[in-house]
PDB file of C-alpha atoms in Angstrom:
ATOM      1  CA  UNK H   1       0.000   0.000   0.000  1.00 60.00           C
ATOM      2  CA  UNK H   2       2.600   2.518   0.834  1.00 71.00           C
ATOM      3  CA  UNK H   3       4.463   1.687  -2.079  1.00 67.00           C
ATOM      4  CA  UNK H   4       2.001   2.683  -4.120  1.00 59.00           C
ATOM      5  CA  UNK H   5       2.682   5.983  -3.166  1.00 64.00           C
ATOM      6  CA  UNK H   6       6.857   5.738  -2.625  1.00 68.00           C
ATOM      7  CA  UNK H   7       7.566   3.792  -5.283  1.00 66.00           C
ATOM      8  CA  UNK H   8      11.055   5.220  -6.799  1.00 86.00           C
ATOM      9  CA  UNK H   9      10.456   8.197  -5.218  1.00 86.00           C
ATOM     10  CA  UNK H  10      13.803   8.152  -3.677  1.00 89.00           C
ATOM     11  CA  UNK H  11      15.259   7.686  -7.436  1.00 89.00           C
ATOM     12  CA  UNK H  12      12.998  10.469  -8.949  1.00 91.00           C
ATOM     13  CA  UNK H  13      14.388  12.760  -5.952  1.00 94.00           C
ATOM     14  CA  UNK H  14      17.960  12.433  -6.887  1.00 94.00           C
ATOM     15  CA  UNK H  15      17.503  11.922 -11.016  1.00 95.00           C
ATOM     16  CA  UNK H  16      15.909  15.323 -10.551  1.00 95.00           C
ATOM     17  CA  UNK H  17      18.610  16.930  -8.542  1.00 96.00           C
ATOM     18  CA  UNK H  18      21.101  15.630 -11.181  1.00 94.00           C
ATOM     19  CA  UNK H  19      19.059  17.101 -13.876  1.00 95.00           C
ATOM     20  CA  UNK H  20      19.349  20.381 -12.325  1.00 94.00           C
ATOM     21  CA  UNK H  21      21.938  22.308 -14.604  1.00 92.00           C
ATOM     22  CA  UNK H  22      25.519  22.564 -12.830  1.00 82.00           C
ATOM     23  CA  UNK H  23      25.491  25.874 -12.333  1.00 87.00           C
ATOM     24  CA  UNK H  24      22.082  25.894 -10.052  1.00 93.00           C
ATOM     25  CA  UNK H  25      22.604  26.456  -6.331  1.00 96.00           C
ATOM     26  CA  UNK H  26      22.415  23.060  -4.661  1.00 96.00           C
ATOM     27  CA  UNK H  27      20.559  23.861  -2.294  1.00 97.00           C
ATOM     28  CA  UNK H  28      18.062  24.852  -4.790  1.00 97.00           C
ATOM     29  CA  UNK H  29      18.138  21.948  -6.799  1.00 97.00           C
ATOM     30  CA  UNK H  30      17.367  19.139  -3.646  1.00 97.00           C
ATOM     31  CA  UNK H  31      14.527  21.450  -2.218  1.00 97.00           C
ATOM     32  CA  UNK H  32      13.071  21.719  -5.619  1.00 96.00           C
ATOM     33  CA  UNK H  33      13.400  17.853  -6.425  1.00 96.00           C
ATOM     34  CA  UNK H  34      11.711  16.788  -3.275  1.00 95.00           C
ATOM     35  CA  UNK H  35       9.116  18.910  -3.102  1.00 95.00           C
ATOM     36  CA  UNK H  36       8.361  18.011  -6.931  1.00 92.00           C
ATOM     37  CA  UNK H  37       8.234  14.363  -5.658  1.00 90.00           C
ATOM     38  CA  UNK H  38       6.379  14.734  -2.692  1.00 86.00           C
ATOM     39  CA  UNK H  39       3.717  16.915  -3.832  1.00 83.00           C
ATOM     40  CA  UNK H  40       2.983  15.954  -7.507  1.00 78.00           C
ATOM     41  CA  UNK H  41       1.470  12.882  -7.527  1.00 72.00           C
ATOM     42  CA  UNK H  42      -1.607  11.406  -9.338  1.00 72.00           C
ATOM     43  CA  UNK H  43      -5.416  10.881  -8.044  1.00 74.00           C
ATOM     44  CA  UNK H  44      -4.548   6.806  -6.853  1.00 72.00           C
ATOM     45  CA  UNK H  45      -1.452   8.565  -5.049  1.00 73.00           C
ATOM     46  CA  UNK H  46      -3.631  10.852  -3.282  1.00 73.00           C
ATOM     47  CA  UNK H  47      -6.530   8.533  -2.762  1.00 77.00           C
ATOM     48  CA  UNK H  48      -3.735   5.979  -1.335  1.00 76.00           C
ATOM     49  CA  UNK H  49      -2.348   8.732   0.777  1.00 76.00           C
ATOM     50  CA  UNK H  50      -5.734   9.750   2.347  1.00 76.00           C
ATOM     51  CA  UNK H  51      -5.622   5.855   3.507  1.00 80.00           C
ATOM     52  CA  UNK H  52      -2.439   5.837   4.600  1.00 79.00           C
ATOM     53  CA  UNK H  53      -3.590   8.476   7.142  1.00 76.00           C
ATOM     54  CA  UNK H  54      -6.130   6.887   8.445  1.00 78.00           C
ATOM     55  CA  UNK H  55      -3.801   3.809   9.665  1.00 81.00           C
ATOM     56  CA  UNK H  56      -1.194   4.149  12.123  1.00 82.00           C
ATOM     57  CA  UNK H  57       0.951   0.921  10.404  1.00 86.00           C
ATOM     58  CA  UNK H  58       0.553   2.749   7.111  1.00 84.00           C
ATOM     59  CA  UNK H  59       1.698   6.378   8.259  1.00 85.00           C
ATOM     60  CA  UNK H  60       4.599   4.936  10.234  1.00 86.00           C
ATOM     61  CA  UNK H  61       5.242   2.891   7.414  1.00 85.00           C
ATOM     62  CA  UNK H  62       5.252   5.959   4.848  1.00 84.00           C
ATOM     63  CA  UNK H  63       6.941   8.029   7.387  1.00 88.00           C
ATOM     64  CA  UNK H  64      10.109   5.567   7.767  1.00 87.00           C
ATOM     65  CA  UNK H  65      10.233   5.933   3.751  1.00 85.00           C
ATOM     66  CA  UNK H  66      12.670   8.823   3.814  1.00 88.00           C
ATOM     67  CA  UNK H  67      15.294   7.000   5.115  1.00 90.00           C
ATOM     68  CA  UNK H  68      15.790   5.428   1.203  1.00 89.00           C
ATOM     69  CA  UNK H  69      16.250   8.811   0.099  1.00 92.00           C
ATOM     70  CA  UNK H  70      19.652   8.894   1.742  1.00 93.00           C
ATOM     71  CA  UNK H  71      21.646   6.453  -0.647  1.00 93.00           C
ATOM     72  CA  UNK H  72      20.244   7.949  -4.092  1.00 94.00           C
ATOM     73  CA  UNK H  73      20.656  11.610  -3.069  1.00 95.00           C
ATOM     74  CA  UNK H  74      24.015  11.098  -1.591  1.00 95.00           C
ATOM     75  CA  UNK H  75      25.233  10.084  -4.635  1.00 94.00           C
ATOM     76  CA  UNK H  76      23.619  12.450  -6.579  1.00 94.00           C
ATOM     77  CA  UNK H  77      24.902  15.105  -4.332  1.00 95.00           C
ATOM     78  CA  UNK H  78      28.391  13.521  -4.414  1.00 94.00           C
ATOM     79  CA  UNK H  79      28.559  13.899  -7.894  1.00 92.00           C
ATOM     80  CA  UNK H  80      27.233  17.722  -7.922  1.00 91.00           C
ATOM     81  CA  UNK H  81      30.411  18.409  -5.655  1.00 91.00           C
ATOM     82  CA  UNK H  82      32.731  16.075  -7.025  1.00 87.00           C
ATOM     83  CA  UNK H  83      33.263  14.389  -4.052  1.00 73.00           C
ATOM     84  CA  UNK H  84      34.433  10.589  -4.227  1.00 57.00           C
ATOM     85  CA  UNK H  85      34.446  10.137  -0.565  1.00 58.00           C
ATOM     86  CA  UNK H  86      31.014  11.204  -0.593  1.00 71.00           C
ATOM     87  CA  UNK H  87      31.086  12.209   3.595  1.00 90.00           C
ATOM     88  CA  UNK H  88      29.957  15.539   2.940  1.00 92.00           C
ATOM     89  CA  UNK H  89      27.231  14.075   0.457  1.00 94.00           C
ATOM     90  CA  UNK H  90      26.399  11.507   2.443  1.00 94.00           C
ATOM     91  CA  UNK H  91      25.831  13.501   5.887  1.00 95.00           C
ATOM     92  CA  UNK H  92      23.414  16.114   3.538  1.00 96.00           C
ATOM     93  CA  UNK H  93      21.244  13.224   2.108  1.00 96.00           C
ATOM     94  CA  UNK H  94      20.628  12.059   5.818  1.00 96.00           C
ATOM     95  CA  UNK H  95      19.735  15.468   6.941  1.00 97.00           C
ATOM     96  CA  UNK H  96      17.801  16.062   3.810  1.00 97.00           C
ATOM     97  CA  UNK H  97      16.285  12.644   5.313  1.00 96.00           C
ATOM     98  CA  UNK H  98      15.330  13.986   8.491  1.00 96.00           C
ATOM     99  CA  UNK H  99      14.118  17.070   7.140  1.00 97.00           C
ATOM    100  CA  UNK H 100      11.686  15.632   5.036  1.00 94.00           C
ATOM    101  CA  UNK H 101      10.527  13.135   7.851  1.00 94.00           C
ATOM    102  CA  UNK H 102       9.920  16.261  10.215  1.00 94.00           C
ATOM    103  CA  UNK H 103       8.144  17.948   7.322  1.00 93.00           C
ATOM    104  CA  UNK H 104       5.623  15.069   6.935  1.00 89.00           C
ATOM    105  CA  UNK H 105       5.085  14.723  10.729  1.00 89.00           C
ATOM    106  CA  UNK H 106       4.143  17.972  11.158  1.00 87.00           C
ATOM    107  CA  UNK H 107       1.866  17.630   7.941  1.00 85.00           C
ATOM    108  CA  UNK H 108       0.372  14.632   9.374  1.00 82.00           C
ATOM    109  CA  UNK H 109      -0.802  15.575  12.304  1.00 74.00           C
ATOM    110  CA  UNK H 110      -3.420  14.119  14.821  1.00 61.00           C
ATOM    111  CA  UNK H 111      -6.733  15.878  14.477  1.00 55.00           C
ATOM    112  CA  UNK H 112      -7.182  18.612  17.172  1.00 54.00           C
ATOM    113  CA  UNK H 113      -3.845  18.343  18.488  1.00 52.00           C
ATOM    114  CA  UNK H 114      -1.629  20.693  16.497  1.00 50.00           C
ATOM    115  CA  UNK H 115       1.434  19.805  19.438  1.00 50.00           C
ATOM    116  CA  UNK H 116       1.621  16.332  18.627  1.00 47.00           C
ATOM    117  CA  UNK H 117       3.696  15.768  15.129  1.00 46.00           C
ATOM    118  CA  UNK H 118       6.171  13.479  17.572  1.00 47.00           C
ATOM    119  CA  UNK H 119       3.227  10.963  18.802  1.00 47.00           C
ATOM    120  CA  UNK H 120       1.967   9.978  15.111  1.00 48.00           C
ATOM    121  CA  UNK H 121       1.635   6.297  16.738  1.00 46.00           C
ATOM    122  CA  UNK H 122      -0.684   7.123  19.078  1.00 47.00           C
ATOM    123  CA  UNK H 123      -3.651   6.544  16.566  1.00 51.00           C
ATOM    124  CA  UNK H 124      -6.101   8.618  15.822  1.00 55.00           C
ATOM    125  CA  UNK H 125      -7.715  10.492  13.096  1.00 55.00           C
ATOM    126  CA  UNK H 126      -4.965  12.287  11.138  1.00 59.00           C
ATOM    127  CA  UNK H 127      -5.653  15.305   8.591  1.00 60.00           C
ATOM    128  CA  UNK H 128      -2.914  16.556   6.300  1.00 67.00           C
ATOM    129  CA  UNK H 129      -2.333  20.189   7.626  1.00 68.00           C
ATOM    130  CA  UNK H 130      -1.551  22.961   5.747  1.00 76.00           C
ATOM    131  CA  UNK H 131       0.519  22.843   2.185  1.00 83.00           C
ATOM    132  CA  UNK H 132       2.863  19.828   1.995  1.00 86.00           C
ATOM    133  CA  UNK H 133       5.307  21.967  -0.752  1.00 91.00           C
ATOM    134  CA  UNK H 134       5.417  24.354   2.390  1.00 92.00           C
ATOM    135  CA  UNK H 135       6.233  22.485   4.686  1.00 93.00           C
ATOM    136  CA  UNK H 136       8.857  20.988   2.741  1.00 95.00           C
ATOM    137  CA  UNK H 137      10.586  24.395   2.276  1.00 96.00           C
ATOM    138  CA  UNK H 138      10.486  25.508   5.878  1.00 96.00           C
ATOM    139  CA  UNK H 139      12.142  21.744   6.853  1.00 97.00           C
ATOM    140  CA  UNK H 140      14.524  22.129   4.508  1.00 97.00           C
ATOM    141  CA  UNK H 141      15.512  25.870   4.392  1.00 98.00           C
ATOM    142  CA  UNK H 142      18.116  25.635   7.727  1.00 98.00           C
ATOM    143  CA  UNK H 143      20.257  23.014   5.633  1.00 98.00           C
ATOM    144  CA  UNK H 144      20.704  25.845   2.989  1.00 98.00           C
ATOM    145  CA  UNK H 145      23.903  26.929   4.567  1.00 97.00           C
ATOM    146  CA  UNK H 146      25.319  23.342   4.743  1.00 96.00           C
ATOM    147  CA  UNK H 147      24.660  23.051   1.095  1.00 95.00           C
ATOM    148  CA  UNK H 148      26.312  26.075  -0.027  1.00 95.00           C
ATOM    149  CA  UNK H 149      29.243  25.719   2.385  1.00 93.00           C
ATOM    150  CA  UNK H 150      29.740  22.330   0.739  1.00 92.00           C
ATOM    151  CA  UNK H 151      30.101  24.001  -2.668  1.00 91.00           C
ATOM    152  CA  UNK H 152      32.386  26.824  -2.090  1.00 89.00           C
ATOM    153  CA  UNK H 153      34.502  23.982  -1.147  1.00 84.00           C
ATOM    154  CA  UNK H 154      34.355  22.455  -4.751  1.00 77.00           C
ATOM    155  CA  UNK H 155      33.991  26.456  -5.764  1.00 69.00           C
ATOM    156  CA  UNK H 156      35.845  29.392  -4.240  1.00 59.00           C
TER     157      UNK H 156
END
């Protein structure tokens, strides 16, 4: 069920930040690519999503998702920089990770109870809040500075 929603999504996220054109800001590129995959998707997506909220398995399930974008966006990152070692990569993709995890928690939260985006398994009715794409952006804005730090290494 969940993969009906996820399904490549974690390969679509970093094809798109490699399609980016080199001289984009990186930063840039990976908010634009996930929030493209997160919030574009079809009528069984979002049909499949609304059902996915209504099950705790399901939204824990779909929550613990993000972790696959890690390996993907690492290397798609490592090759923006040029980076072999991929370290630097690697320790963006996992924040980029966790940002996108906090993003959906706070999107998914319990009915009525704005305070609890950290207690999704406690059950209950959940109802997407607010814009997804927005959400996004404000999760993944305070890595901005990582990302450009990590290219005026590659480009003083």
């Amino acid at each position: 069920m969940v993969s009906a929603v996820t399904a490549d999504r974690e390969a679509r996220i970093a094809a798109a930040v490699t399609a980016r054109p080199a001289g984009a800001r990186l930063a840039d590129a990976v908010t634009e690519a996930v929030v493209e995959q997160y919030a574009n998707t079809g009528e069984h997506e979002r049909q499949v999503l609304l059902l996915i909220t209504t099950r705790t398995a399901l939204r824990d399930a779909f929550l613990d998702t993000t972790t696959g974008i890690e390996p993907p966006l690492t290397a798609a990152i490592a090759e923006r920089l040029g980076d072999a070692g991929a370290h630097t990569a690697r320790v963006l993709a996992a924040s980029v990770a966790a940002a996108v995890r906090i993003a959906l928690e706070g999107w998914l939260q319990p009915a009525g109870n704005a305070g609890a985006a950290g207690s999704l398994g406690a059950g209950g009715l959940v109802v997407p809040s607010g814009s997804l794409p927005d959400q996004l952006r404000a999760a993944l804005a305070p890595l901005a500075p990582a990302f450009d730090a990590a290219e005026r290494r590659i480009r003083p």
